[in-house]
């Protein structure tokens, strides 16, 4: 049995990860951690495991930790995971460039799987986008994402990753071609631009569409998460995979294809 701690366990995604761990035959929930002032502290969650704020105790009894929290909280977890040498699967999004640099630096001593989207369908979407952009080198690219109203970062980490994949397929850096906002007299579209547009409404678990448009036609590639289960299952799969791996930064490609 792989002993898995869940960080951000009382959150929307945390609940789905606990369910996925319970359903899997080879994993067990070893600890459920959330912030100290969470109203559910001390309550029994899946399998009678109590919600706790004691990260150190959680890591001591675990083979791996899955993190669905907030960027600052993830960085605090990172320090403890490094000290205790517990592999980390982080699904949190919205890191600043400085925070990303800290995570990269930690991968010199710790195996970490990080992905803005743990669903298998989004992994396939990324591969398809790269291929389509290579096949259609002169076409214009826009990424549109829709998420539930409670999401706190924008654009979604997944939209950014899709746009990065499209830019990389054209040997460009996203920061040189990204357009996040249009308003007023914008002038004609820069043909090299990659637009990234954000919608926030209702309860959607996440929808991403890539428009690849040329003269007289438009290709649209869409992924719709119909629930949060796909993210949870992918994160559990990554947790199972990363136990025993050498230090390094891994993504879903490593988890799925190696
Ligand atoms: P949420 O707000 O429902 O849950 C976050 C949880 O983290 C909350 O329970 C909160 O109390 C907890 N938390 C905050 N500070 C903490 C701390 N210091 N220590 C421990 N726990 C702390 O949000 P959510 O919808 O579950 O999403 C969480 C994160 O996961 C977001 O960044 C979201 O974008 C990301 N996400 C990633 C994927 C993916 O596949 N990579 C999928 C869905 C969501």
PDB file of C-alpha atoms and ligand atoms in Angstrom:
ATOM      1  CA  UNK A   1       0.000   0.000   0.000  1.00  0.00           C
ATOM      2  CA  UNK A   2       1.268   3.463  -0.898  1.00  0.00           C
ATOM      3  CA  UNK A   3       0.655   5.898   1.977  1.00  0.00           C
ATOM      4  CA  UNK A   4      -0.568   9.194   0.526  1.00  0.00           C
ATOM      5  CA  UNK A   5      -0.960  12.490   2.408  1.00  0.00           C
ATOM      6  CA  UNK A   6      -3.345  15.054   0.926  1.00  0.00           C
ATOM      7  CA  UNK A   7      -2.626  18.765   1.439  1.00  0.00           C
ATOM      8  CA  UNK A   8      -5.604  21.077   0.899  1.00  0.00           C
ATOM      9  CA  UNK A   9      -7.697  18.046   1.850  1.00  0.00           C
ATOM     10  CA  UNK A  10     -10.774  20.069   2.837  1.00  0.00           C
ATOM     11  CA  UNK A  11     -10.937  21.867  -0.507  1.00  0.00           C
ATOM     12  CA  UNK A  12     -12.973  21.116  -3.632  1.00  0.00           C
ATOM     13  CA  UNK A  13     -10.215  19.015  -5.191  1.00  0.00           C
ATOM     14  CA  UNK A  14      -9.146  17.530  -1.868  1.00  0.00           C
ATOM     15  CA  UNK A  15     -12.533  15.809  -1.535  1.00  0.00           C
ATOM     16  CA  UNK A  16     -12.155  14.189  -4.966  1.00  0.00           C
ATOM     17  CA  UNK A  17      -8.602  13.040  -4.218  1.00  0.00           C
ATOM     18  CA  UNK A  18      -9.762  11.398  -0.970  1.00  0.00           C
ATOM     19  CA  UNK A  19     -12.453   9.542  -2.948  1.00  0.00           C
ATOM     20  CA  UNK A  20      -9.960   8.431  -5.607  1.00  0.00           C
ATOM     21  CA  UNK A  21      -7.564   7.145  -2.922  1.00  0.00           C
ATOM     22  CA  UNK A  22     -10.369   5.227  -1.251  1.00  0.00           C
ATOM     23  CA  UNK A  23     -11.383   3.577  -4.543  1.00  0.00           C
ATOM     24  CA  UNK A  24      -7.824   2.590  -5.542  1.00  0.00           C
ATOM     25  CA  UNK A  25      -6.670  -0.848  -4.399  1.00  0.00           C
ATOM     26  CA  UNK A  26      -3.019   0.111  -3.837  1.00  0.00           C
ATOM     27  CA  UNK A  27      -3.235   3.467  -2.019  1.00  0.00           C
ATOM     28  CA  UNK A  28      -4.251   4.487   1.462  1.00  0.00           C
ATOM     29  CA  UNK A  29      -4.888   7.951   2.896  1.00  0.00           C
ATOM     30  CA  UNK A  30      -2.187   8.481   5.530  1.00  0.00           C
ATOM     31  CA  UNK A  31      -2.948  12.113   6.435  1.00  0.00           C
ATOM     32  CA  UNK A  32      -5.358  14.894   5.490  1.00  0.00           C
ATOM     33  CA  UNK A  33      -3.942  18.398   6.000  1.00  0.00           C
ATOM     34  CA  UNK A  34      -5.541  21.815   5.682  1.00  0.00           C
ATOM     35  CA  UNK A  35      -4.966  25.287   7.138  1.00  0.00           C
ATOM     36  CA  UNK A  36      -5.041  25.534  10.946  1.00  0.00           C
ATOM     37  CA  UNK A  37      -8.139  27.767  11.023  1.00  0.00           C
ATOM     38  CA  UNK A  38     -10.222  25.605   8.681  1.00  0.00           C
ATOM     39  CA  UNK A  39     -13.644  25.049  10.302  1.00  0.00           C
ATOM     40  CA  UNK A  40     -13.473  21.293   9.649  1.00  0.00           C
ATOM     41  CA  UNK A  41     -10.203  20.831  11.619  1.00  0.00           C
ATOM     42  CA  UNK A  42     -10.377  17.688  13.755  1.00  0.00           C
ATOM     43  CA  UNK A  43     -13.273  16.167  11.764  1.00  0.00           C
ATOM     44  CA  UNK A  44     -12.897  12.584  10.535  1.00  0.00           C
ATOM     45  CA  UNK A  45     -12.670  12.408   6.748  1.00  0.00           C
ATOM     46  CA  UNK A  46     -12.168   9.365   4.520  1.00  0.00           C
ATOM     47  CA  UNK A  47     -11.308   6.135   6.368  1.00  0.00           C
ATOM     48  CA  UNK A  48     -11.566   7.890   9.741  1.00  0.00           C
ATOM     49  CA  UNK A  49      -8.444  10.020   9.092  1.00  0.00           C
ATOM     50  CA  UNK A  50      -8.830  13.341  10.944  1.00  0.00           C
ATOM     51  CA  UNK A  51      -8.245  16.664   9.239  1.00  0.00           C
ATOM     52  CA  UNK A  52      -5.094  18.178  10.742  1.00  0.00           C
ATOM     53  CA  UNK A  53      -2.765  21.146  10.314  1.00  0.00           C
ATOM     54  CA  UNK A  54       0.359  19.212  11.363  1.00  0.00           C
ATOM     55  CA  UNK A  55       2.324  18.953   8.101  1.00  0.00           C
ATOM     56  CA  UNK A  56       5.402  17.412   9.730  1.00  0.00           C
ATOM     57  CA  UNK A  57       3.456  14.550  11.337  1.00  0.00           C
ATOM     58  CA  UNK A  58       1.577  14.034   8.052  1.00  0.00           C
ATOM     59  CA  UNK A  59       4.783  13.692   6.050  1.00  0.00           C
ATOM     60  CA  UNK A  60       6.477  11.454   8.623  1.00  0.00           C
ATOM     61  CA  UNK A  61       3.867   8.766   8.043  1.00  0.00           C
ATOM     62  CA  UNK A  62       3.617   9.109   4.242  1.00  0.00           C
ATOM     63  CA  UNK A  63       5.356   7.864   1.092  1.00  0.00           C
ATOM     64  CA  UNK A  64       4.144  10.797  -1.032  1.00  0.00           C
ATOM     65  CA  UNK A  65       2.052  13.964  -0.693  1.00  0.00           C
ATOM     66  CA  UNK A  66      -0.546  15.333  -3.131  1.00  0.00           C
ATOM     67  CA  UNK A  67      -1.036  19.108  -2.995  1.00  0.00           C
ATOM     68  CA  UNK A  68      -4.146  20.971  -4.201  1.00  0.00           C
ATOM     69  CA  UNK A  69      -3.942  24.223  -2.221  1.00  0.00           C
ATOM     70  CA  UNK A  70      -2.710  27.788  -2.820  1.00  0.00           C
ATOM     71  CA  UNK A  71       0.713  28.955  -4.042  1.00  0.00           C
ATOM     72  CA  UNK A  72       1.980  30.277  -0.664  1.00  0.00           C
ATOM     73  CA  UNK A  73       0.754  27.134   1.115  1.00  0.00           C
ATOM     74  CA  UNK A  74       2.403  24.914  -1.512  1.00  0.00           C
ATOM     75  CA  UNK A  75       5.731  26.680  -0.940  1.00  0.00           C
ATOM     76  CA  UNK A  76       5.467  26.030   2.812  1.00  0.00           C
ATOM     77  CA  UNK A  77       4.733  22.368   2.081  1.00  0.00           C
ATOM     78  CA  UNK A  78       7.690  22.240  -0.297  1.00  0.00           C
ATOM     79  CA  UNK A  79      10.101  23.139   2.528  1.00  0.00           C
ATOM     80  CA  UNK A  80       8.759  20.406   4.807  1.00  0.00           C
ATOM     81  CA  UNK A  81       8.741  17.835   1.977  1.00  0.00           C
ATOM     82  CA  UNK A  82      12.390  18.662   1.220  1.00  0.00           C
ATOM     83  CA  UNK A  83      13.420  18.267   4.863  1.00  0.00           C
ATOM     84  CA  UNK A  84      11.642  14.923   5.167  1.00  0.00           C
ATOM     85  CA  UNK A  85      12.460  13.774   1.605  1.00  0.00           C
ATOM     86  CA  UNK A  86       8.830  12.991   0.775  1.00  0.00           C
ATOM     87  CA  UNK A  87       8.064  13.138  -2.964  1.00  0.00           C
ATOM     88  CA  UNK A  88       5.551  15.803  -3.935  1.00  0.00           C
ATOM     89  CA  UNK A  89       2.755  15.897  -6.513  1.00  0.00           C
ATOM     90  CA  UNK A  90       1.682  19.517  -6.834  1.00  0.00           C
ATOM     91  CA  UNK A  91      -1.421  20.462  -8.743  1.00  0.00           C
ATOM     92  CA  UNK A  92      -1.707  23.995  -7.378  1.00  0.00           C
ATOM     93  CA  UNK A  93      -1.773  26.732 -10.023  1.00  0.00           C
ATOM     94  CA  UNK A  94      -1.056  30.455 -10.007  1.00  0.00           C
ATOM     95  CA  UNK A  95       2.614  30.392  -8.907  1.00  0.00           C
ATOM     96  CA  UNK A  96       4.692  33.541  -9.489  1.00  0.00           C
ATOM     97  CA  UNK A  97       7.907  33.164 -11.555  1.00  0.00           C
ATOM     98  CA  UNK A  98       9.876  33.423  -8.277  1.00  0.00           C
ATOM     99  CA  UNK A  99       7.836  30.633  -6.685  1.00  0.00           C
ATOM    100  CA  UNK A 100       8.307  28.472  -9.783  1.00  0.00           C
ATOM    101  CA  UNK A 101      12.067  29.041  -9.501  1.00  0.00           C
ATOM    102  CA  UNK A 102      11.960  27.846  -5.868  1.00  0.00           C
ATOM    103  CA  UNK A 103      10.116  24.691  -6.903  1.00  0.00           C
ATOM    104  CA  UNK A 104      12.616  24.037  -9.701  1.00  0.00           C
ATOM    105  CA  UNK A 105      15.474  24.496  -7.280  1.00  0.00           C
ATOM    106  CA  UNK A 106      13.931  21.973  -4.841  1.00  0.00           C
ATOM    107  CA  UNK A 107      13.865  19.346  -7.605  1.00  0.00           C
ATOM    108  CA  UNK A 108      17.656  19.072  -7.270  1.00  0.00           C
ATOM    109  CA  UNK A 109      17.029  17.033  -4.127  1.00  0.00           C
ATOM    110  CA  UNK A 110      13.374  15.960  -4.355  1.00  0.00           C
ATOM    111  CA  UNK A 111      11.231  14.235  -7.008  1.00  0.00           C
ATOM    112  CA  UNK A 112       8.300  16.529  -7.825  1.00  0.00           C
ATOM    113  CA  UNK A 113       5.508  16.014 -10.340  1.00  0.00           C
ATOM    114  CA  UNK A 114       3.953  19.329 -11.281  1.00  0.00           C
ATOM    115  CA  UNK A 115       1.208  19.881 -13.844  1.00  0.00           C
ATOM    116  CA  UNK A 116      -1.410  22.599 -14.221  1.00  0.00           C
ATOM    117  CA  UNK A 117      -3.820  19.866 -15.260  1.00  0.00           C
ATOM    118  CA  UNK A 118      -3.646  16.216 -14.239  1.00  0.00           C
ATOM    119  CA  UNK A 119      -6.394  14.956 -16.579  1.00  0.00           C
ATOM    120  CA  UNK A 120      -5.374  12.526 -19.298  1.00  0.00           C
ATOM    121  CA  UNK A 121      -7.617  14.305 -21.805  1.00  0.00           C
ATOM    122  CA  UNK A 122      -5.754  17.595 -21.351  1.00  0.00           C
ATOM    123  CA  UNK A 123      -2.460  15.785 -21.794  1.00  0.00           C
ATOM    124  CA  UNK A 124      -3.778  14.474 -25.150  1.00  0.00           C
ATOM    125  CA  UNK A 125      -5.048  17.980 -26.019  1.00  0.00           C
ATOM    126  CA  UNK A 126      -1.547  19.424 -25.496  1.00  0.00           C
ATOM    127  CA  UNK A 127      -0.067  16.845 -27.856  1.00  0.00           C
ATOM    128  CA  UNK A 128      -2.770  17.538 -30.481  1.00  0.00           C
ATOM    129  CA  UNK A 129      -2.304  21.308 -30.252  1.00  0.00           C
ATOM    130  CA  UNK A 130       1.455  21.026 -30.883  1.00  0.00           C
ATOM    131  CA  UNK A 131       0.847  18.830 -33.910  1.00  0.00           C
ATOM    132  CA  UNK A 132      -1.945  20.993 -35.356  1.00  0.00           C
ATOM    133  CA  UNK A 133       0.087  24.187 -34.966  1.00  0.00           C
ATOM    134  CA  UNK A 134       3.018  22.579 -36.781  1.00  0.00           C
ATOM    135  CA  UNK A 135       0.719  21.450 -39.612  1.00  0.00           C
ATOM    136  CA  UNK A 136      -0.874  24.922 -39.890  1.00  0.00           C
ATOM    137  CA  UNK A 137       2.093  27.297 -39.526  1.00  0.00           C
ATOM    138  CA  UNK A 138       0.317  30.453 -40.790  1.00  0.00           C
ATOM    139  CA  UNK A 139      -2.906  30.046 -38.854  1.00  0.00           C
ATOM    140  CA  UNK A 140      -3.868  32.327 -35.965  1.00  0.00           C
ATOM    141  CA  UNK A 141      -4.170  30.916 -32.441  1.00  0.00           C
ATOM    142  CA  UNK A 142      -6.526  31.832 -29.611  1.00  0.00           C
ATOM    143  CA  UNK A 143      -7.091  29.973 -26.332  1.00  0.00           C
ATOM    144  CA  UNK A 144     -10.382  30.386 -24.452  1.00  0.00           C
ATOM    145  CA  UNK A 145     -10.995  29.019 -20.948  1.00  0.00           C
ATOM    146  CA  UNK A 146     -14.060  28.869 -18.683  1.00  0.00           C
ATOM    147  CA  UNK A 147     -13.982  27.996 -14.964  1.00  0.00           C
ATOM    148  CA  UNK A 148     -16.273  28.217 -11.938  1.00  0.00           C
ATOM    149  CA  UNK A 149     -16.684  31.583 -10.212  1.00  0.00           C
ATOM    150  CA  UNK A 150     -14.597  30.627  -7.148  1.00  0.00           C
ATOM    151  CA  UNK A 151     -11.358  30.117  -9.093  1.00  0.00           C
ATOM    152  CA  UNK A 152      -8.802  32.652  -7.822  1.00  0.00           C
ATOM    153  CA  UNK A 153      -6.134  32.709 -10.567  1.00  0.00           C
ATOM    154  CA  UNK A 154      -6.484  33.737 -14.226  1.00  0.00           C
ATOM    155  CA  UNK A 155      -5.850  32.684 -16.885  1.00  0.00           C
ATOM    156  CA  UNK A 156      -5.923  29.057 -15.777  1.00  0.00           C
ATOM    157  CA  UNK A 157      -2.609  27.219 -15.529  1.00  0.00           C
ATOM    158  CA  UNK A 158      -3.941  24.884 -18.213  1.00  0.00           C
ATOM    159  CA  UNK A 159      -4.674  27.744 -20.650  1.00  0.00           C
ATOM    160  CA  UNK A 160      -1.136  29.013 -20.120  1.00  0.00           C
ATOM    161  CA  UNK A 161       0.306  25.543 -20.689  1.00  0.00           C
ATOM    162  CA  UNK A 162      -1.725  25.152 -23.920  1.00  0.00           C
ATOM    163  CA  UNK A 163      -0.531  28.559 -25.127  1.00  0.00           C
ATOM    164  CA  UNK A 164       3.069  27.631 -24.221  1.00  0.00           C
ATOM    165  CA  UNK A 165       2.759  24.419 -26.228  1.00  0.00           C
ATOM    166  CA  UNK A 166       1.431  26.368 -29.229  1.00  0.00           C
ATOM    167  CA  UNK A 167       4.212  28.962 -28.948  1.00  0.00           C
ATOM    168  CA  UNK A 168       6.872  26.248 -28.596  1.00  0.00           C
ATOM    169  CA  UNK A 169       5.550  24.517 -31.723  1.00  0.00           C
ATOM    170  CA  UNK A 170       6.407  27.758 -33.547  1.00  0.00           C
ATOM    171  CA  UNK A 171       9.770  28.123 -31.792  1.00  0.00           C
ATOM    172  CA  UNK A 172       8.472  31.183 -29.914  1.00  0.00           C
ATOM    173  CA  UNK A 173       8.418  32.127 -26.246  1.00  0.00           C
ATOM    174  CA  UNK A 174       4.904  32.691 -24.958  1.00  0.00           C
ATOM    175  CA  UNK A 175       5.896  35.941 -23.227  1.00  0.00           C
ATOM    176  CA  UNK A 176       6.837  37.427 -26.636  1.00  0.00           C
ATOM    177  CA  UNK A 177       3.497  36.634 -28.338  1.00  0.00           C
ATOM    178  CA  UNK A 178       0.848  36.408 -25.583  1.00  0.00           C
ATOM    179  CA  UNK A 179      -2.133  38.789 -25.662  1.00  0.00           C
ATOM    180  CA  UNK A 180      -4.305  38.634 -22.539  1.00  0.00           C
ATOM    181  CA  UNK A 181      -6.557  41.619 -23.067  1.00  0.00           C
ATOM    182  CA  UNK A 182      -8.199  43.500 -25.946  1.00  0.00           C
ATOM    183  CA  UNK A 183     -10.288  46.620 -25.566  1.00  0.00           C
ATOM    184  CA  UNK A 184     -10.923  49.802 -27.554  1.00  0.00           C
ATOM    185  CA  UNK A 185      -9.144  50.590 -30.796  1.00  0.00           C
ATOM    186  CA  UNK A 186      -6.756  47.664 -30.903  1.00  0.00           C
ATOM    187  CA  UNK A 187      -5.802  47.870 -34.586  1.00  0.00           C
ATOM    188  CA  UNK A 188      -5.603  44.692 -36.646  1.00  0.00           C
ATOM    189  CA  UNK A 189      -4.549  41.455 -35.045  1.00  0.00           C
ATOM    190  CA  UNK A 190      -0.820  40.678 -34.956  1.00  0.00           C
ATOM    191  CA  UNK A 191      -0.703  37.396 -36.936  1.00  0.00           C
ATOM    192  CA  UNK A 192       1.903  35.984 -34.547  1.00  0.00           C
ATOM    193  CA  UNK A 193      -0.123  36.750 -31.415  1.00  0.00           C
ATOM    194  CA  UNK A 194      -1.474  33.976 -29.221  1.00  0.00           C
ATOM    195  CA  UNK A 195      -4.606  35.253 -27.490  1.00  0.00           C
ATOM    196  CA  UNK A 196      -5.562  33.868 -24.078  1.00  0.00           C
ATOM    197  CA  UNK A 197      -9.043  34.780 -22.886  1.00  0.00           C
ATOM    198  CA  UNK A 198     -10.687  34.000 -19.565  1.00  0.00           C
ATOM    199  CA  UNK A 199     -14.335  33.450 -18.605  1.00  0.00           C
ATOM    200  CA  UNK A 200     -15.528  32.971 -15.013  1.00  0.00           C
ATOM    201  CA  UNK A 201     -19.119  31.853 -14.431  1.00  0.00           C
ATOM    202  CA  UNK A 202     -21.153  29.179 -12.673  1.00  0.00           C
ATOM    203  CA  UNK A 203     -19.707  25.869 -11.576  1.00  0.00           C
ATOM    204  CA  UNK A 204     -17.673  24.565 -14.527  1.00  0.00           C
ATOM    205  CA  UNK A 205     -14.773  22.302 -13.504  1.00  0.00           C
ATOM    206  CA  UNK A 206     -12.816  23.666 -16.482  1.00  0.00           C
ATOM    207  CA  UNK A 207     -13.237  24.021 -20.249  1.00  0.00           C
ATOM    208  CA  UNK A 208     -10.497  24.903 -22.711  1.00  0.00           C
ATOM    209  CA  UNK A 209     -10.829  25.528 -26.435  1.00  0.00           C
ATOM    210  CA  UNK A 210      -7.986  26.265 -28.828  1.00  0.00           C
ATOM    211  CA  UNK A 211      -8.964  28.079 -32.022  1.00  0.00           C
ATOM    212  CA  UNK A 212      -6.552  27.653 -34.928  1.00  0.00           C
ATOM    213  CA  UNK A 213      -7.911  29.845 -37.695  1.00  0.00           C
ATOM    214  CA  UNK A 214      -6.918  30.441 -41.315  1.00  0.00           C
ATOM    215  CA  UNK A 215      -8.556  31.865 -44.431  1.00  0.00           C
ATOM    216  CA  UNK A 216     -12.009  30.331 -44.773  1.00  0.00           C
ATOM    217  CA  UNK A 217     -11.682  27.731 -42.015  1.00  0.00           C
ATOM    218  CA  UNK A 218     -11.129  27.265 -38.298  1.00  0.00           C
ATOM    219  CA  UNK A 219     -10.049  24.228 -36.307  1.00  0.00           C
ATOM    220  CA  UNK A 220     -11.319  24.061 -32.714  1.00  0.00           C
ATOM    221  CA  UNK A 221      -9.925  21.619 -30.181  1.00  0.00           C
ATOM    222  CA  UNK A 222     -11.896  21.468 -26.923  1.00  0.00           C
ATOM    223  CA  UNK A 223     -11.497  19.704 -23.606  1.00  0.00           C
ATOM    224  CA  UNK A 224     -14.372  19.802 -21.105  1.00  0.00           C
ATOM    225  CA  UNK A 225     -13.921  18.527 -17.579  1.00  0.00           C
ATOM    226  CA  UNK A 226     -17.381  17.263 -16.629  1.00  0.00           C
ATOM    227  CA  UNK A 227     -16.355  16.756 -13.018  1.00  0.00           C
ATOM    228  CA  UNK A 228     -13.180  17.016 -10.934  1.00  0.00           C
ATOM    229  CA  UNK A 229     -12.665  13.236 -10.952  1.00  0.00           C
ATOM    230  CA  UNK A 230     -10.249  13.246 -13.894  1.00  0.00           C
ATOM    231  CA  UNK A 231      -7.851  15.630 -12.100  1.00  0.00           C
ATOM    232  CA  UNK A 232      -7.976  13.531  -8.924  1.00  0.00           C
ATOM    233  CA  UNK A 233      -7.379  10.232 -10.736  1.00  0.00           C
ATOM    234  CA  UNK A 234      -4.429  11.734 -12.625  1.00  0.00           C
ATOM    235  CA  UNK A 235      -2.898  13.109  -9.417  1.00  0.00           C
ATOM    236  CA  UNK A 236      -3.215   9.707  -7.704  1.00  0.00           C
ATOM    237  CA  UNK A 237      -1.617   8.082 -10.748  1.00  0.00           C
ATOM    238  CA  UNK A 238       1.248  10.601 -10.531  1.00  0.00           C
ATOM    239  CA  UNK A 239       1.653   9.888  -6.796  1.00  0.00           C
ATOM    240  CA  UNK A 240       1.897   6.152  -7.447  1.00  0.00           C
ATOM    241  CA  UNK A 241       4.451   6.803 -10.215  1.00  0.00           C
ATOM    242  CA  UNK A 242       6.740   9.238  -8.352  1.00  0.00           C
ATOM    243  CA  UNK A 243       7.426   7.056  -5.294  1.00  0.00           C
ATOM    244  CA  UNK A 244      10.998   5.790  -5.579  1.00  0.00           C
ATOM    245  CA  UNK A 245      11.934   8.068  -8.509  1.00  0.00           C
ATOM    246  CA  UNK A 246      15.180  10.059  -8.408  1.00  0.00           C
ATOM    247  CA  UNK A 247      15.130  13.788  -7.651  1.00  0.00           C
ATOM    248  CA  UNK A 248      13.888  15.830 -10.590  1.00  0.00           C
ATOM    249  CA  UNK A 249      11.028  17.839 -12.042  1.00  0.00           C
ATOM    250  CA  UNK A 250       8.471  15.626 -13.776  1.00  0.00           C
ATOM    251  CA  UNK A 251       5.274  16.305 -15.708  1.00  0.00           C
ATOM    252  CA  UNK A 252       2.337  14.289 -16.982  1.00  0.00           C
ATOM    253  CA  UNK A 253       4.325  13.213 -20.026  1.00  0.00           C
ATOM    254  CA  UNK A 254       6.730  11.352 -17.696  1.00  0.00           C
ATOM    255  CA  UNK A 255       3.872   9.828 -15.717  1.00  0.00           C
ATOM    256  CA  UNK A 256       1.972   8.659 -18.795  1.00  0.00           C
ATOM    257  CA  UNK A 257       4.718   7.793 -21.226  1.00  0.00           C
ATOM    258  CA  UNK A 258       7.594   6.391 -19.149  1.00  0.00           C
TER     259      UNK A 258
HETATM  260  P1  LIG B   1     -10.116  25.122  -2.882  1.00  0.00           P
HETATM  261  O1  LIG B   1     -10.040  26.568  -2.489  1.00  0.00           O
HETATM  262  O2  LIG B   1     -11.450  24.447  -2.825  1.00  0.00           O
HETATM  263  O3  LIG B   1      -9.118  24.247  -1.967  1.00  0.00           O
HETATM  264  C1  LIG B   1      -7.863  24.704  -1.548  1.00  0.00           C
HETATM  265  C2  LIG B   1      -7.656  24.165  -0.142  1.00  0.00           C
HETATM  266  O4  LIG B   1      -6.344  24.528   0.289  1.00  0.00           O
HETATM  267  C3  LIG B   1      -8.656  24.780   0.857  1.00  0.00           C
HETATM  268  O5  LIG B   1      -9.282  23.760   1.613  1.00  0.00           O
HETATM  269  C4  LIG B   1      -7.763  25.647   1.721  1.00  0.00           C
HETATM  270  O6  LIG B   1      -8.234  25.783   3.056  1.00  0.00           O
HETATM  271  C5  LIG B   1      -6.460  24.864   1.640  1.00  0.00           C
HETATM  272  N1  LIG B   1      -5.335  25.645   2.166  1.00  0.00           N
HETATM  273  C6  LIG B   1      -5.148  26.999   2.120  1.00  0.00           C
HETATM  274  N2  LIG B   1      -4.039  27.340   2.807  1.00  0.00           N
HETATM  275  C7  LIG B   1      -3.525  26.162   3.295  1.00  0.00           C
HETATM  276  C8  LIG B   1      -2.396  25.873   4.085  1.00  0.00           C
HETATM  277  N3  LIG B   1      -1.555  26.827   4.511  1.00  0.00           N
HETATM  278  N4  LIG B   1      -2.173  24.586   4.431  1.00  0.00           N
HETATM  279  C9  LIG B   1      -2.984  23.586   4.012  1.00  0.00           C
HETATM  280  N5  LIG B   1      -4.100  23.819   3.255  1.00  0.00           N
HETATM  281  C10 LIG B   1      -4.347  25.091   2.889  1.00  0.00           C
HETATM  282  O7  LIG B   1      -9.479  25.041  -4.336  1.00  0.00           O
HETATM  283  P2  LIG B   1      -9.528  23.815  -5.379  1.00  0.00           P
HETATM  284  O8  LIG B   1     -10.589  24.074  -6.377  1.00  0.00           O
HETATM  285  O9  LIG B   1      -9.515  22.523  -4.636  1.00  0.00           O
HETATM  286  O10 LIG B   1      -8.128  24.028  -6.128  1.00  0.00           O
HETATM  287  C11 LIG B   1      -6.898  24.022  -5.422  1.00  0.00           C
HETATM  288  C12 LIG B   1      -5.772  24.330  -6.390  1.00  0.00           C
HETATM  289  O11 LIG B   1      -5.673  23.259  -7.333  1.00  0.00           O
HETATM  290  C13 LIG B   1      -5.963  25.611  -7.224  1.00  0.00           C
HETATM  291  O12 LIG B   1      -4.708  26.220  -7.414  1.00  0.00           O
HETATM  292  C14 LIG B   1      -6.514  25.079  -8.539  1.00  0.00           C
HETATM  293  O13 LIG B   1      -6.244  25.946  -9.622  1.00  0.00           O
HETATM  294  C15 LIG B   1      -5.719  23.806  -8.647  1.00  0.00           C
HETATM  295  N6  LIG B   1      -6.294  22.781  -9.527  1.00  0.00           N
HETATM  296  C16 LIG B   1      -5.403  22.066 -10.249  1.00  0.00           C
HETATM  297  C17 LIG B   1      -5.859  21.034 -11.048  1.00  0.00           C
HETATM  298  C18 LIG B   1      -4.852  20.197 -11.789  1.00  0.00           C
HETATM  299  O14 LIG B   1      -5.223  19.211 -12.436  1.00  0.00           O
HETATM  300  N7  LIG B   1      -3.554  20.549 -11.727  1.00  0.00           N
HETATM  301  C19 LIG B   1      -7.225  20.767 -11.139  1.00  0.00           C
HETATM  302  C20 LIG B   1      -8.107  21.516 -10.362  1.00  0.00           C
HETATM  303  C21 LIG B   1      -7.636  22.524  -9.539  1.00  0.00           C
END
